[in-house]
Amino acid sequence: MSAPENIVDTLLHPDWIVPVVPRGVVLDKHSLAISGGRISHILPRDRARDLQADEELELPGQALMPGLVNLHGHAAMSLLRGFADDLPLIPWLEQHIWPAEGQHVSAEFVRDGTELAIAEMLRSGTTTFSDMYFFPDAAAAAAISSGIRSQLVFPVLDFATAWARDADEYISKGLRLRDDLKHQALVTVGFGPHAPYTVSRPNLQKVATLAAELDVPVQIHLHETTGEVLAAVEENGERPLDTLNAIGLLGPRTQCVHMTDLGDQDMALLAATGAHVVHCPKSNMKLASGACPAARLLDKGINVALGTDGAASNNGLNMFMEMQSAALLGKLSAADAAAVPAEDSLYMATMGGARAMGLADDIGSLETGKQADLIAVNLSGPECQPLYNPLSQLVYACNGSQVTHSWVAGHVLVREGNLTRINITDLLSRCARWQQKINSQQA
Ligand SMILES: CSC[C@H]1O[C@@H](n2cnc3c(O)ncnc32)[C@H](O)[C@@H]1O
Ligand SMILES: [Zn+2]
C-alpha cells in the first residue's frame, strides 16, 4: 500500500528553487518534498504546510537546484593534482602523466583517488559524475560506498597498462564489470575508448558494434586540439569525427569530449547524428588546447554537457567553476558578451549532462517524478550580495563553497557542508601517504 499523498519523507523550505526546466525560471517561496527517493511535490510555501514529513528543513537564504552533472573526468587523477602544470596536452601526457601513471596506478591508487575526487565533487555540488580510468572496478567501489550517481566508461586503448594488455582485454574486463554492476541503480557502465590517436580503427569498430548491440554510452576524447585533427587528416585523409561517423560510432549514445576544433561540417554531422559534446573549458584553457564553440553548438540544437576533465589538468573538480568558465570562455571566444548566458551554462551543467547520459527523464532538473538529486546553495554570504537574481549568483558569484547540502536519490550525502558517508580524516591521511610515495619516487 502506498503512503497517503500528504505524507512525505523530506520537506525542504528554501528561499528559491531554480528548477532549470523550464529554463530561466526562479520560484520564490516554494517548497520541495521528497518521497521514496523522488521529488514528490514542488509547491508554494503556504500549501506545503499541509504536508506531513519525517524530516523538515528550513533553508533560509538558500537556493535549491538540481545536482550538477560532471560528464567527463578521470577521478583518480586527483592524486596527480599539481603534478605537472603549465604544459600543452601532448608533452604533458607523454612526458609526465603517462610515465607517472605507469609507475603508480593500481587498484588502491584508483580507490583512494576516486574517493578523494568524490569528496571534492559532492562538497561542491556534483551529484553525478562520469569517470574514464583504469581499474574501473575500484572506482565503482568508491562510487557505490559514497552514494553518488556515476557513469563509468571503462578505458579502451591499443597499448598495455597495469589494467589490461590489449584492446580485447580492456573490452572483456569492461563488459564483465558491466555485468557485475547491472543491479546497481546509481551506476551506468559504458565504453571509454581513449581517443582516435590511441585506439586503432578496427578497435573503434569493435566498440561501435558492441555499444550498438548493448545500447550503452560511448565516451571518447575527440578534436581536443587542432594538432590532433591535422595529424589525423595527414595520416588518414579525414578528420577524426568523419572516421567515427564512417564506422558507425556517432549517434545519440556518443559523448564527444572537448571538440575545440569544429567546422560547419563537423557541427552538421553532430546535429544529424544526435551525438553529444562534452565541453571542458578549464582543462582546455589550462592546456591551451582551444575553445569549444559552445554557443554555436547550442544554437544548432546540439546537446552540450560540461566536464572538469581530471584534476591534473584543471586542477579542481568543481562544477561551479566549470559553469562560470563555460560562460566566460563562451563570451570571449565568440567575442560576444551575450554568448552563453548564465541560464545556458546552468543548463549544460545539469540537463546537458543528464541528456548525454540518457537520463533526461530521471535527473538534471527539479521536476516532480524525477529522482531527488539536488543541492542547497547558501546565497546569503557577502560574495552573493546584493542579490538581484539568484540564477546569476549561482553561475557568476558562487564558487562551490556555498553548497550546504547534497542529496542523491533522496539520500543526504552532504549535510551542512559535511560528508555523511565518507570519513574525511581517514581519506586525507591516505592521500598524504600517496603524496609521500609519489614525491619520493620522483626525486
Ligand atoms: C584511458 S584512461 C584515461 C587516460 O586519459 C588520460 N587523460 C587525462 N586527461 C586527458 C586529456 O585531456 N586528453 C587526453 N587524455 C587525457 C589519462 O591520463 C589516462 O591515461
Ligand atoms: Zn579527459
Short mmCIF file of C-alpha atoms and ligand atoms in Angstrom, two decimals:
data_model
loop_
_atom_site.label_atom_id
_atom_site.label_comp_id
_atom_site.label_asym_id
_atom_site.label_seq_id
_atom_site.Cartn_x
_atom_site.Cartn_y
_atom_site.Cartn_z
CA MET A 1 0.00 0.00 0.00
CA SER A 2 1.47 3.41 -0.91
CA ALA A 3 1.66 6.29 1.62
CA PRO A 4 -1.13 8.91 1.63
CA GLU A 5 -0.30 11.80 -0.70
CA ASN A 6 0.25 14.32 2.07
CA ILE A 7 2.88 12.19 3.87
CA VAL A 8 6.42 12.66 2.58
CA ASP A 9 9.92 11.66 3.66
CA THR A 10 11.65 15.05 3.50
CA LEU A 11 10.29 18.56 3.12
CA LEU A 12 12.62 21.42 2.18
CA HIS A 13 11.83 25.13 2.53
CA PRO A 14 14.44 27.18 0.62
CA ASP A 15 14.03 30.86 -0.33
CA TRP A 16 14.30 29.99 -4.03
CA ILE A 17 14.00 26.95 -6.27
CA VAL A 18 15.89 27.03 -9.57
CA PRO A 19 14.38 24.05 -11.40
CA VAL A 20 16.39 24.51 -14.67
CA VAL A 21 13.33 23.23 -16.55
CA PRO A 22 11.59 25.49 -17.53
CA ARG A 23 14.74 27.40 -18.45
CA GLY A 24 15.48 30.66 -16.65
CA VAL A 25 12.71 30.23 -14.05
CA VAL A 26 13.26 31.03 -10.36
CA LEU A 27 10.46 30.05 -7.94
CA ASP A 28 10.16 32.30 -4.89
CA LYS A 29 8.95 30.92 -1.56
CA HIS A 30 8.23 27.43 -2.75
CA SER A 31 8.92 24.12 -1.03
CA LEU A 32 10.08 20.77 -2.36
CA ALA A 33 9.16 17.35 -0.99
CA ILE A 34 10.97 14.04 -1.42
CA SER A 35 9.27 10.64 -1.16
CA GLY A 36 10.75 7.26 -1.99
CA GLY A 37 13.88 8.91 -3.37
CA ARG A 38 11.94 11.04 -5.87
CA ILE A 39 10.66 14.59 -5.98
CA SER A 40 7.01 14.22 -4.99
CA HIS A 41 5.94 17.89 -4.75
CA ILE A 42 7.09 21.37 -5.70
CA LEU A 43 4.51 23.79 -4.37
CA PRO A 44 4.02 27.27 -2.87
CA ARG A 45 5.18 27.50 0.75
CA ASP A 46 1.69 28.14 2.20
CA ARG A 47 0.35 24.93 0.60
CA ALA A 48 3.38 22.93 1.74
CA ARG A 49 2.24 23.33 5.35
CA ASP A 50 -0.44 20.71 4.60
CA LEU A 51 2.23 18.05 4.09
CA GLN A 52 3.49 15.83 6.91
CA ALA A 53 7.18 14.99 6.73
CA ASP A 54 9.55 12.71 8.65
CA GLU A 55 12.19 15.42 8.25
CA GLU A 56 11.61 19.10 7.61
CA LEU A 57 14.41 21.55 6.84
CA GLU A 58 14.21 25.34 6.75
CA LEU A 59 16.78 26.70 4.30
CA PRO A 60 16.68 30.49 4.73
CA GLY A 61 18.81 32.44 2.24
CA GLN A 62 19.33 29.26 0.23
CA ALA A 63 18.52 28.14 -3.29
CA LEU A 64 17.64 24.57 -4.23
CA MET A 65 18.78 23.45 -7.65
CA PRO A 66 19.46 20.15 -9.44
CA GLY A 67 22.72 18.43 -8.52
CA LEU A 68 25.47 19.19 -11.04
CA VAL A 69 26.47 16.55 -13.58
CA ASN A 70 30.22 16.34 -14.25
CA LEU A 71 30.22 14.48 -17.54
CA HIS A 72 33.94 14.00 -18.08
CA GLY A 73 36.81 13.22 -15.77
CA HIS A 74 39.48 10.83 -14.61
CA ALA A 75 38.60 10.82 -10.92
CA ALA A 76 41.67 9.03 -9.53
CA MET A 77 43.92 11.63 -11.17
CA SER A 78 43.03 13.79 -8.15
CA LEU A 79 46.17 12.15 -6.71
CA LEU A 80 48.14 13.85 -9.53
CA ARG A 81 46.72 17.34 -8.91
CA GLY A 82 49.53 19.84 -9.47
CA PHE A 83 51.93 17.08 -10.55
CA ALA A 84 52.72 18.65 -13.95
CA ASP A 85 51.45 22.13 -14.72
CA ASP A 86 51.80 24.73 -17.48
CA LEU A 87 52.33 22.31 -20.35
CA PRO A 88 50.43 21.62 -23.58
CA LEU A 89 48.49 18.38 -23.98
CA ILE A 90 50.94 16.02 -25.71
CA PRO A 91 54.14 16.79 -23.73
CA TRP A 92 52.01 16.84 -20.57
CA LEU A 93 50.62 13.37 -21.34
CA GLU A 94 53.66 11.70 -22.90
CA GLN A 95 56.46 13.11 -20.76
CA HIS A 96 54.74 13.45 -17.39
CA ILE A 97 51.30 11.90 -16.90
CA TRP A 98 51.63 8.57 -18.68
CA PRO A 99 55.02 7.78 -17.07
CA ALA A 100 53.58 8.65 -13.62
CA GLU A 101 50.51 6.51 -14.28
CA GLY A 102 52.77 3.67 -15.42
CA GLN A 103 54.61 3.89 -12.10
CA HIS A 104 51.76 4.40 -9.67
CA VAL A 105 48.34 3.35 -10.96
CA SER A 106 46.90 0.32 -9.18
CA ALA A 107 43.52 -0.67 -7.76
CA GLU A 108 44.47 1.04 -4.44
CA PHE A 109 45.51 4.25 -6.23
CA VAL A 110 42.18 4.32 -8.06
CA ARG A 111 40.14 3.53 -4.96
CA ASP A 112 41.77 6.31 -2.88
CA GLY A 113 41.99 8.84 -5.72
CA THR A 114 38.37 8.30 -6.71
CA GLU A 115 37.23 8.67 -3.11
CA LEU A 116 39.15 11.95 -2.86
CA ALA A 117 37.55 13.13 -6.12
CA ILE A 118 34.06 12.19 -4.91
CA ALA A 119 34.58 14.04 -1.63
CA GLU A 120 35.55 17.17 -3.56
CA MET A 121 32.72 16.80 -6.07
CA LEU A 122 29.97 16.15 -3.52
CA ARG A 123 31.04 19.11 -1.38
CA SER A 124 30.93 21.40 -4.41
CA GLY A 125 27.52 20.30 -5.66
CA THR A 126 28.14 17.46 -8.11
CA THR A 127 25.72 14.58 -7.63
CA THR A 128 26.55 12.65 -10.81
CA PHE A 129 29.98 12.16 -12.32
CA SER A 130 31.39 10.30 -15.28
CA ASP A 131 34.73 8.56 -14.99
CA MET A 132 37.14 7.20 -17.60
CA TYR A 133 40.01 5.48 -15.82
CA PHE A 134 41.94 2.28 -15.23
CA PHE A 135 40.63 -0.20 -12.60
CA PRO A 136 37.03 0.98 -13.00
CA ASP A 137 36.03 -1.78 -10.56
CA ALA A 138 37.90 0.15 -7.84
CA ALA A 139 36.25 3.41 -8.97
CA ALA A 140 32.86 1.66 -8.81
CA ALA A 141 33.51 0.53 -5.23
CA ALA A 142 34.32 4.12 -4.20
CA ALA A 143 31.26 5.49 -6.01
CA ILE A 144 28.87 2.92 -4.55
CA SER A 145 30.04 3.36 -0.97
CA SER A 146 29.75 7.17 -1.23
CA GLY A 147 26.19 7.09 -2.60
CA ILE A 148 26.96 9.38 -5.59
CA ARG A 149 25.47 8.63 -9.03
CA SER A 150 28.02 7.67 -11.70
CA GLN A 151 28.69 6.74 -15.27
CA LEU A 152 31.82 4.59 -15.52
CA VAL A 153 33.21 4.41 -19.04
CA PHE A 154 35.84 1.68 -18.96
CA PRO A 155 39.02 2.53 -20.87
CA VAL A 156 39.92 1.01 -24.21
CA LEU A 157 43.45 1.53 -25.55
CA ASP A 158 45.67 -0.20 -28.08
CA PHE A 159 48.56 -0.46 -25.63
CA ALA A 160 49.15 -2.31 -22.37
CA THR A 161 48.74 -0.69 -18.96
CA ALA A 162 48.51 -2.04 -15.42
CA TRP A 163 44.81 -2.81 -16.03
CA ALA A 164 44.87 -4.65 -19.36
CA ARG A 165 47.19 -5.94 -22.09
CA ASP A 166 45.38 -5.02 -25.28
CA ALA A 167 42.07 -3.70 -26.59
CA ASP A 168 40.37 -7.11 -26.36
CA GLU A 169 41.28 -7.43 -22.71
CA TYR A 170 40.12 -3.88 -21.90
CA ILE A 171 36.80 -4.70 -23.55
CA SER A 172 36.30 -8.09 -21.93
CA LYS A 173 37.16 -6.77 -18.45
CA GLY A 174 34.90 -3.76 -19.00
CA LEU A 175 31.97 -5.89 -20.09
CA ARG A 176 32.45 -8.18 -17.10
CA LEU A 177 32.26 -5.10 -14.87
CA ARG A 178 29.06 -4.04 -16.61
CA ASP A 179 27.61 -7.43 -15.82
CA ASP A 180 28.75 -7.31 -12.18
CA LEU A 181 27.14 -3.88 -11.71
CA LYS A 182 23.89 -4.49 -13.52
CA HIS A 183 21.85 -4.28 -10.29
CA GLN A 184 23.44 -1.03 -9.10
CA ALA A 185 20.75 1.58 -9.70
CA LEU A 186 23.13 4.52 -9.42
CA VAL A 187 25.83 3.21 -11.79
CA THR A 188 25.81 3.20 -15.60
CA VAL A 189 28.68 1.44 -17.39
CA GLY A 190 29.78 2.41 -20.87
CA PHE A 191 32.74 2.26 -23.24
CA GLY A 192 35.59 4.77 -22.92
CA PRO A 193 37.83 4.41 -26.00
CA HIS A 194 40.51 6.96 -25.08
CA ALA A 195 40.91 8.82 -28.40
CA PRO A 196 41.24 8.15 -32.13
CA TYR A 197 45.01 8.61 -31.81
CA THR A 198 45.34 5.84 -29.18
CA VAL A 199 42.72 3.36 -30.43
CA SER A 200 43.03 1.91 -33.92
CA ARG A 201 40.16 1.95 -36.40
CA PRO A 202 39.50 -1.81 -36.08
CA ASN A 203 39.30 -1.49 -32.30
CA LEU A 204 37.00 1.54 -32.57
CA GLN A 205 34.89 -0.56 -34.91
CA LYS A 206 34.61 -3.29 -32.25
CA VAL A 207 33.49 -0.69 -29.72
CA ALA A 208 30.90 0.68 -32.16
CA THR A 209 29.44 -2.76 -32.84
CA LEU A 210 29.26 -3.80 -29.18
CA ALA A 211 27.91 -0.46 -27.95
CA ALA A 212 25.11 -0.59 -30.53
CA GLU A 213 24.31 -4.21 -29.64
CA LEU A 214 24.20 -3.48 -25.90
CA ASP A 215 22.78 0.06 -26.22
CA VAL A 216 25.33 1.63 -23.86
CA PRO A 217 27.08 5.03 -23.84
CA VAL A 218 30.43 5.62 -25.51
CA GLN A 219 32.66 8.46 -24.41
CA ILE A 220 35.79 9.49 -26.31
CA HIS A 221 38.31 12.38 -26.28
CA LEU A 222 37.83 13.97 -29.69
CA HIS A 223 39.18 17.01 -31.56
CA GLU A 224 40.84 18.14 -28.34
CA THR A 225 43.41 20.21 -30.26
CA THR A 226 43.87 21.40 -33.82
CA GLY A 227 47.13 19.39 -33.83
CA GLU A 228 45.14 16.17 -33.29
CA VAL A 229 42.86 16.96 -36.21
CA LEU A 230 45.69 17.95 -38.58
CA ALA A 231 47.71 14.83 -37.74
CA ALA A 232 44.68 12.62 -38.43
CA VAL A 233 44.00 14.32 -41.75
CA GLU A 234 47.62 13.76 -42.76
CA GLU A 235 47.60 10.11 -41.67
CA ASN A 236 44.09 9.01 -42.69
CA GLY A 237 42.94 11.66 -45.14
CA GLU A 238 39.97 12.56 -42.95
CA ARG A 239 39.02 14.35 -39.75
CA PRO A 240 38.60 12.12 -36.65
CA LEU A 241 34.87 12.93 -36.47
CA ASP A 242 34.47 11.64 -40.04
CA THR A 243 36.32 8.45 -39.11
CA LEU A 244 33.94 7.89 -36.21
CA ASN A 245 30.97 8.52 -38.46
CA ALA A 246 32.28 6.13 -41.12
CA ILE A 247 32.48 3.28 -38.62
CA GLY A 248 29.06 4.00 -37.12
CA LEU A 249 30.34 5.34 -33.83
CA LEU A 250 28.43 8.64 -33.93
CA GLY A 251 24.91 8.67 -32.53
CA PRO A 252 22.76 9.60 -29.54
CA ARG A 253 24.80 7.26 -27.30
CA THR A 254 28.08 9.03 -28.17
CA GLN A 255 29.67 11.64 -25.92
CA CYS A 256 32.43 13.57 -27.72
CA VAL A 257 34.75 15.18 -25.19
CA HIS A 258 36.49 18.53 -25.85
CA MET A 259 35.66 19.31 -29.52
CA THR A 260 37.67 22.53 -29.70
CA ASP A 261 38.36 22.25 -33.44
CA LEU A 262 34.98 22.24 -35.17
CA GLY A 263 33.98 23.39 -38.62
CA ASP A 264 30.49 23.84 -40.05
CA GLN A 265 30.54 20.33 -41.49
CA ASP A 266 31.50 18.82 -38.15
CA MET A 267 28.62 20.63 -36.49
CA ALA A 268 26.20 19.45 -39.17
CA LEU A 269 27.35 15.88 -38.54
CA LEU A 270 26.90 16.20 -34.78
CA ALA A 271 23.42 17.64 -35.28
CA ALA A 272 22.42 14.96 -37.81
CA THR A 273 23.63 12.04 -35.69
CA GLY A 274 22.44 13.34 -32.31
CA ALA A 275 25.90 12.92 -30.76
CA HIS A 276 26.62 14.94 -27.60
CA VAL A 277 29.51 17.30 -26.91
CA VAL A 278 31.21 17.43 -23.52
CA HIS A 279 32.79 20.83 -23.05
CA CYS A 280 35.70 21.03 -20.57
CA PRO A 281 36.52 24.75 -20.54
CA LYS A 282 39.01 24.84 -17.66
CA SER A 283 41.10 21.92 -18.90
CA ASN A 284 41.05 23.36 -22.44
CA MET A 285 42.24 26.73 -21.15
CA LYS A 286 44.93 25.30 -18.88
CA LEU A 287 46.45 23.08 -21.59
CA ALA A 288 45.84 25.89 -24.13
CA SER A 289 44.06 23.29 -26.25
CA GLY A 290 41.49 25.66 -27.79
CA ALA A 291 37.87 26.62 -27.13
CA CYS A 292 34.80 24.55 -27.87
CA PRO A 293 32.28 26.79 -29.72
CA ALA A 294 29.55 26.06 -27.18
CA ALA A 295 27.25 28.95 -28.17
CA ARG A 296 27.20 27.89 -31.83
CA LEU A 297 26.59 24.26 -30.89
CA LEU A 298 23.63 25.23 -28.69
CA ASP A 299 22.24 27.44 -31.48
CA LYS A 300 22.28 24.42 -33.77
CA GLY A 301 20.38 22.32 -31.23
CA ILE A 302 23.38 20.12 -30.36
CA ASN A 303 23.35 18.97 -26.76
CA VAL A 304 26.34 20.21 -24.75
CA ALA A 305 27.30 18.88 -21.32
CA LEU A 306 30.11 20.13 -19.07
CA GLY A 307 33.04 18.26 -17.55
CA THR A 308 36.05 19.11 -15.45
CA ASP A 309 38.42 16.54 -17.00
CA GLY A 310 40.97 15.19 -14.49
CA ALA A 311 42.36 17.20 -11.59
CA ALA A 312 45.81 17.05 -13.23
CA SER A 313 44.63 19.41 -15.98
CA ASN A 314 42.08 21.59 -14.18
CA ASN A 315 43.20 21.46 -11.20
CA GLY A 316 39.88 21.04 -9.43
CA LEU A 317 36.69 19.03 -9.84
CA ASN A 318 34.35 21.88 -9.09
CA MET A 319 31.40 22.25 -11.44
CA PHE A 320 30.55 25.75 -10.19
CA MET A 321 33.91 26.87 -11.57
CA GLU A 322 33.23 24.96 -14.77
CA MET A 323 29.84 26.66 -15.22
CA GLN A 324 31.44 30.05 -14.71
CA SER A 325 34.33 29.22 -17.05
CA ALA A 326 31.95 27.96 -19.75
CA ALA A 327 30.05 31.26 -19.66
CA LEU A 328 33.19 33.43 -19.63
CA LEU A 329 35.14 31.46 -22.26
CA GLY A 330 32.00 31.28 -24.40
CA LYS A 331 31.79 35.06 -24.45
CA LEU A 332 35.49 35.60 -25.04
CA SER A 333 35.80 33.07 -27.84
CA ALA A 334 32.64 34.30 -29.60
CA ALA A 335 33.65 37.96 -28.98
CA ASP A 336 30.07 38.41 -27.81
CA ALA A 337 29.09 39.24 -24.23
CA ALA A 338 25.63 37.79 -24.86
CA ALA A 339 27.03 34.35 -25.80
CA VAL A 340 26.49 31.54 -23.24
CA PRO A 341 24.28 33.41 -20.75
CA ALA A 342 24.03 32.13 -17.16
CA GLU A 343 20.92 30.05 -17.84
CA ASP A 344 22.63 28.23 -20.73
CA SER A 345 25.67 27.43 -18.62
CA LEU A 346 23.45 26.13 -15.82
CA TYR A 347 21.51 24.03 -18.33
CA MET A 348 24.70 22.48 -19.74
CA ALA A 349 25.91 21.63 -16.20
CA THR A 350 22.67 19.83 -15.34
CA MET A 351 20.24 18.83 -18.11
CA GLY A 352 23.02 18.77 -20.72
CA GLY A 353 24.82 16.04 -18.77
CA ALA A 354 21.59 14.18 -18.00
CA ARG A 355 20.60 14.10 -21.68
CA ALA A 356 24.06 12.93 -22.77
CA MET A 357 23.86 10.01 -20.31
CA GLY A 358 20.36 9.08 -21.49
CA LEU A 359 18.98 10.03 -18.05
CA ALA A 360 16.96 13.10 -19.01
CA ASP A 361 13.78 11.59 -17.56
CA ASP A 362 15.44 10.94 -14.20
CA ILE A 363 17.87 13.72 -13.32
CA GLY A 364 19.11 17.16 -14.45
CA SER A 365 16.14 19.30 -13.34
CA LEU A 366 13.80 19.67 -10.39
CA GLU A 367 10.50 18.29 -11.64
CA THR A 368 8.02 16.09 -9.83
CA GLY A 369 8.60 12.42 -10.53
CA LYS A 370 12.34 12.82 -11.11
CA GLN A 371 14.99 11.36 -8.83
CA ALA A 372 15.74 13.60 -5.86
CA ASP A 373 19.29 14.56 -6.92
CA LEU A 374 19.57 18.13 -5.68
CA ILE A 375 21.68 20.63 -3.80
CA ALA A 376 21.10 23.55 -1.45
CA VAL A 377 23.28 26.61 -2.02
CA ASN A 378 23.63 29.38 0.56
CA LEU A 379 23.31 32.74 -1.19
CA SER A 380 23.36 34.82 1.99
CA GLY A 381 27.14 35.42 2.19
CA PRO A 382 28.81 38.70 1.21
CA GLU A 383 30.05 37.29 -2.10
CA CYS A 384 26.39 36.91 -3.18
CA GLN A 385 25.13 40.34 -2.02
CA PRO A 386 23.24 42.27 -3.15
CA LEU A 387 21.07 39.62 -4.70
CA TYR A 388 19.07 40.75 -7.73
CA ASN A 389 18.92 37.38 -9.48
CA PRO A 390 19.67 34.02 -7.78
CA LEU A 391 20.43 32.39 -11.13
CA SER A 392 23.08 34.99 -11.89
CA GLN A 393 24.67 34.47 -8.44
CA LEU A 394 24.79 30.69 -8.93
CA VAL A 395 26.78 30.99 -12.16
CA TYR A 396 28.80 34.20 -11.76
CA ALA A 397 29.23 34.71 -8.00
CA CYS A 398 29.34 31.26 -6.36
CA ASN A 399 32.46 29.10 -6.20
CA GLY A 400 31.05 25.84 -4.83
CA SER A 401 31.86 26.58 -1.19
CA GLN A 402 28.27 27.80 -0.73
CA VAL A 403 26.87 24.26 -1.10
CA THR A 404 25.39 23.22 2.23
CA HIS A 405 23.50 20.01 1.35
CA SER A 406 23.56 17.43 -1.44
CA TRP A 407 21.03 14.65 -1.95
CA VAL A 408 21.23 11.73 -4.38
CA ALA A 409 18.06 9.68 -4.89
CA GLY A 410 16.75 11.32 -1.74
CA HIS A 411 19.73 10.36 0.46
CA VAL A 412 21.60 13.21 2.07
CA LEU A 413 25.31 12.88 1.21
CA VAL A 414 26.36 16.36 2.38
CA ARG A 415 24.70 17.87 5.44
CA GLU A 416 25.67 21.39 6.49
CA GLY A 417 28.87 21.08 4.47
CA ASN A 418 29.88 17.70 5.94
CA LEU A 419 30.11 14.43 4.05
CA THR A 420 27.78 11.85 5.57
CA ARG A 421 29.28 8.66 4.13
CA ILE A 422 32.99 9.48 3.71
CA ASN A 423 35.44 9.55 6.61
CA ILE A 424 37.39 12.62 5.58
CA THR A 425 40.12 12.25 8.24
CA ASP A 426 40.96 8.75 7.12
CA LEU A 427 40.76 9.75 3.44
CA LEU A 428 43.12 12.70 3.89
CA SER A 429 45.68 10.55 5.69
CA ARG A 430 45.61 8.03 2.81
CA CYS A 431 46.15 10.94 0.38
CA ALA A 432 49.10 12.19 2.40
CA ARG A 433 50.67 8.73 2.06
CA TRP A 434 50.20 8.83 -1.73
CA GLN A 435 51.76 12.28 -1.87
CA GLN A 436 54.81 11.00 0.04
CA LYS A 437 55.11 7.90 -2.12
CA ILE A 438 54.74 9.75 -5.43
CA ASN A 439 57.10 12.51 -4.30
CA SER A 440 59.79 10.09 -3.13
CA GLN A 441 59.73 8.22 -6.43
CA GLN A 442 60.05 11.48 -8.37
CA ALA A 443 63.21 12.57 -6.57
C1 LIG B 1 42.19 5.59 -20.72
S1 LIG B 1 42.10 6.19 -19.10
C2 LIG B 1 42.22 7.90 -19.36
C3 LIG B 1 43.56 8.37 -19.85
O1 LIG B 1 43.35 9.67 -20.33
C4 LIG B 1 44.41 10.48 -19.90
N1 LIG B 1 43.99 11.87 -19.96
C5 LIG B 1 43.74 12.70 -18.96
N2 LIG B 1 43.37 13.91 -19.43
C6 LIG B 1 43.39 13.80 -20.78
C7 LIG B 1 43.13 14.70 -21.82
O2 LIG B 1 42.76 15.95 -21.62
N3 LIG B 1 43.24 14.27 -23.09
C8 LIG B 1 43.63 13.00 -23.35
N4 LIG B 1 43.92 12.12 -22.39
C9 LIG B 1 43.80 12.51 -21.13
C10 LIG B 1 44.72 9.96 -18.54
O3 LIG B 1 45.96 10.39 -18.10
C11 LIG B 1 44.61 8.46 -18.73
O4 LIG B 1 45.80 7.93 -19.20
ZN ZN B 2 39.92 13.58 -20.31
#
